[in-house]
PDB file of C-alpha atoms in Angstrom:
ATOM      1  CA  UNK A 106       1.320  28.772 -15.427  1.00  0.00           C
ATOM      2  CA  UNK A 107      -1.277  25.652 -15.402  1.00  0.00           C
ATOM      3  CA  UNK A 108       1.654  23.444 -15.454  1.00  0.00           C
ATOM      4  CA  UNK A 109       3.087  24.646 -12.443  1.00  0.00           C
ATOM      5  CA  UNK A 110      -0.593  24.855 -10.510  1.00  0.00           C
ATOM      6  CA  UNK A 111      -1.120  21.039 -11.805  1.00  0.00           C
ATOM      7  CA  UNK A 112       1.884  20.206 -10.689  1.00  0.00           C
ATOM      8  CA  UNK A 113       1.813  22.049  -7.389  1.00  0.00           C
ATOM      9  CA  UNK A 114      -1.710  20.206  -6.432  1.00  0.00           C
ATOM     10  CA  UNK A 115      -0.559  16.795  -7.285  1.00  0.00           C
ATOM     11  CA  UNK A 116       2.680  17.254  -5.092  1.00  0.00           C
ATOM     12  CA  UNK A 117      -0.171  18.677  -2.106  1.00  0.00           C
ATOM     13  CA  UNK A 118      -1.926  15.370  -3.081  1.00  0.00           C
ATOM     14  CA  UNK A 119       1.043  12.896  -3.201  1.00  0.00           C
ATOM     15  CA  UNK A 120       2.241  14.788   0.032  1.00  0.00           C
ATOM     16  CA  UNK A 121      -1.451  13.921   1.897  1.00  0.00           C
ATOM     17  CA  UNK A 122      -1.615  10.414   0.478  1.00  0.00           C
ATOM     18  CA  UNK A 123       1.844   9.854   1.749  1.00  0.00           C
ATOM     19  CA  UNK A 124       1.300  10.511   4.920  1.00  0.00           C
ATOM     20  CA  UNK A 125      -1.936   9.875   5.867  1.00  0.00           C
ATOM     21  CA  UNK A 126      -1.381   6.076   3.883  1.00  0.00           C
ATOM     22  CA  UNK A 127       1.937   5.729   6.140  1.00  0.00           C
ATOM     23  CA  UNK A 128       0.248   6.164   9.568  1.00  0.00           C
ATOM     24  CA  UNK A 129      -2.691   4.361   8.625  1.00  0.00           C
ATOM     25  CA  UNK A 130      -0.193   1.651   7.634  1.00  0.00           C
ATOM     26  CA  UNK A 131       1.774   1.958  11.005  1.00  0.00           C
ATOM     27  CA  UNK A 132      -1.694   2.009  13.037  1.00  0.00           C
ATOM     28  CA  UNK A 133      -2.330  -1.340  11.263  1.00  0.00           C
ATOM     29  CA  UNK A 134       0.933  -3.013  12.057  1.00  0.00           C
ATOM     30  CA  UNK A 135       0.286  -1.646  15.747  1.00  0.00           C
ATOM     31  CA  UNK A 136      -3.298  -3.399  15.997  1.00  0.00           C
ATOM     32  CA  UNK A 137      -1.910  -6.589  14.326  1.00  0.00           C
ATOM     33  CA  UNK A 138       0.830  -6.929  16.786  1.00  0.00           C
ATOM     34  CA  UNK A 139      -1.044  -5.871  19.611  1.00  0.00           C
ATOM     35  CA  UNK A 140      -2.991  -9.217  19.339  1.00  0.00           C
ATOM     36  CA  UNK A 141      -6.167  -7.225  21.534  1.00  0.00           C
ATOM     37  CA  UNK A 142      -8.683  -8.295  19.146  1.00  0.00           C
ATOM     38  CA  UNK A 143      -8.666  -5.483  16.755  1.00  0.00           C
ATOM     39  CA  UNK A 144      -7.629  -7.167  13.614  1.00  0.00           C
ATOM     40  CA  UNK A 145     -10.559  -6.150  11.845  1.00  0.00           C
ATOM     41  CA  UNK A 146      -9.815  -2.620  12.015  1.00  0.00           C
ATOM     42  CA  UNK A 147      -6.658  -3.439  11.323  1.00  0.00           C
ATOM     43  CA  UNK A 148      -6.915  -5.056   8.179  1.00  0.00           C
ATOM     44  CA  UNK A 149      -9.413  -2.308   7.595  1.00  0.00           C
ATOM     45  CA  UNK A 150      -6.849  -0.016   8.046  1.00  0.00           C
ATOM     46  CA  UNK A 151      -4.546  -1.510   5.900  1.00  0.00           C
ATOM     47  CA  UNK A 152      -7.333  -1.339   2.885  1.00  0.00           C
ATOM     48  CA  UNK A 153      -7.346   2.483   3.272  1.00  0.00           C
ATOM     49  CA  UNK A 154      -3.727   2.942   3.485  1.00  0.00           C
ATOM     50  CA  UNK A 155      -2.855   0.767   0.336  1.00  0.00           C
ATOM     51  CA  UNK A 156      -5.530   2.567  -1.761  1.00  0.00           C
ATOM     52  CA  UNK A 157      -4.127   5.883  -0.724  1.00  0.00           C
ATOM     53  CA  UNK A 158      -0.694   4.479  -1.758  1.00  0.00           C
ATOM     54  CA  UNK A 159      -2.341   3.149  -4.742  1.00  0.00           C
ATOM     55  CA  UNK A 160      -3.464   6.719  -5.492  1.00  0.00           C
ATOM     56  CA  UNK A 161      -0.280   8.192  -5.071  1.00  0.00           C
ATOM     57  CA  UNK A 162       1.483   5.400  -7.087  1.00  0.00           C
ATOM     58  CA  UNK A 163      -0.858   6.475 -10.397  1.00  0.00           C
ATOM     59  CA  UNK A 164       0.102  10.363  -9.849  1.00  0.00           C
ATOM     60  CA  UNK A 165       3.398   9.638  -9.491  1.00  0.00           C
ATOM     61  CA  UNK A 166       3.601   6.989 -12.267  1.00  0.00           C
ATOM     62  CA  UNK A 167       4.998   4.339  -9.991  1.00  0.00           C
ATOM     63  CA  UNK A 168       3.873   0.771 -11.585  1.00  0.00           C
ATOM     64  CA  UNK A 169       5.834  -1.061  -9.613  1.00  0.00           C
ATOM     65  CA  UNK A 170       4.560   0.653  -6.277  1.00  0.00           C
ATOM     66  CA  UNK A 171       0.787   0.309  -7.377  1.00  0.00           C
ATOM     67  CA  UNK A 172       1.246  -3.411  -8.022  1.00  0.00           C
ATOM     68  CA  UNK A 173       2.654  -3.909  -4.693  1.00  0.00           C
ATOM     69  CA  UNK A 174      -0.469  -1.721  -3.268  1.00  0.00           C
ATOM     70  CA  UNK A 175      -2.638  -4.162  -5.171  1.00  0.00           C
ATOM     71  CA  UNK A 176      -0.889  -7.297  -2.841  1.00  0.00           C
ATOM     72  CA  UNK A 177      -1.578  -5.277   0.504  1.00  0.00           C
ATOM     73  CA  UNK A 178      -5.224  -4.871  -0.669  1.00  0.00           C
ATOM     74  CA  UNK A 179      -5.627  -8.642  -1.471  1.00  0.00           C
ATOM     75  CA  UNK A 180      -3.581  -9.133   1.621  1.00  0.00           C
ATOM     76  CA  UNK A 181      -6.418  -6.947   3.414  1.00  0.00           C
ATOM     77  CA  UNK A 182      -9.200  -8.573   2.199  1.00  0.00           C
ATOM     78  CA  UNK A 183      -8.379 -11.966   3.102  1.00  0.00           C
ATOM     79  CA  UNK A 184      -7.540 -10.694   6.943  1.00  0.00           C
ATOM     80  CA  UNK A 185     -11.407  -8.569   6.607  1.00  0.00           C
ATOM     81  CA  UNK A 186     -12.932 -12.350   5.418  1.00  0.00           C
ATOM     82  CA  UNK A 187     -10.540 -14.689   7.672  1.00  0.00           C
ATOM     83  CA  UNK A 188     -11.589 -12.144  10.994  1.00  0.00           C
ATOM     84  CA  UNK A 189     -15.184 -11.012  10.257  1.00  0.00           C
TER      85      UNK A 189
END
């Protein structure tokens, strides 16, 4: 029975991390393209979303997917240093 409730709040968890990392992700693309002077949140937006991917990717066991997260939080940091 613990198995199933452990697994049942890490698919909840995976589920919200999914999502919430996805639109954050598609808001940053948006402000990026936009070109209206809102990288900064942008690449601020893309921080959040790859650590919520990143979070998902250790749940879910998916090495590949966190190392990839790790590039679009490098990725992030330079755009927070290159625009701040």
């Amino acid at each position: 029975m613990t198995d199933q409730i452990t697994a049942r709040n890490r698919r909840g968890l995976t589920t919200v991390f999914e999502i919430t990392g996805s639109v954050l992700a598609m808001a940053y693309a948006l402000l990026i393209a936009s070109n209206t002077g809102a990288e900064l949140l942008g690449f601020a937006l893309l921080l959040l979303s790859s650590g919520l991917f990143a979070a998902w990717a250790v749940i879910d066991r998916r090495w590949t997917f966190l190392l990839l997260q790790g590039f679009y939080a490098a990725s992030a940091i330079i755009g927070l240093i290159r625009w701040a």
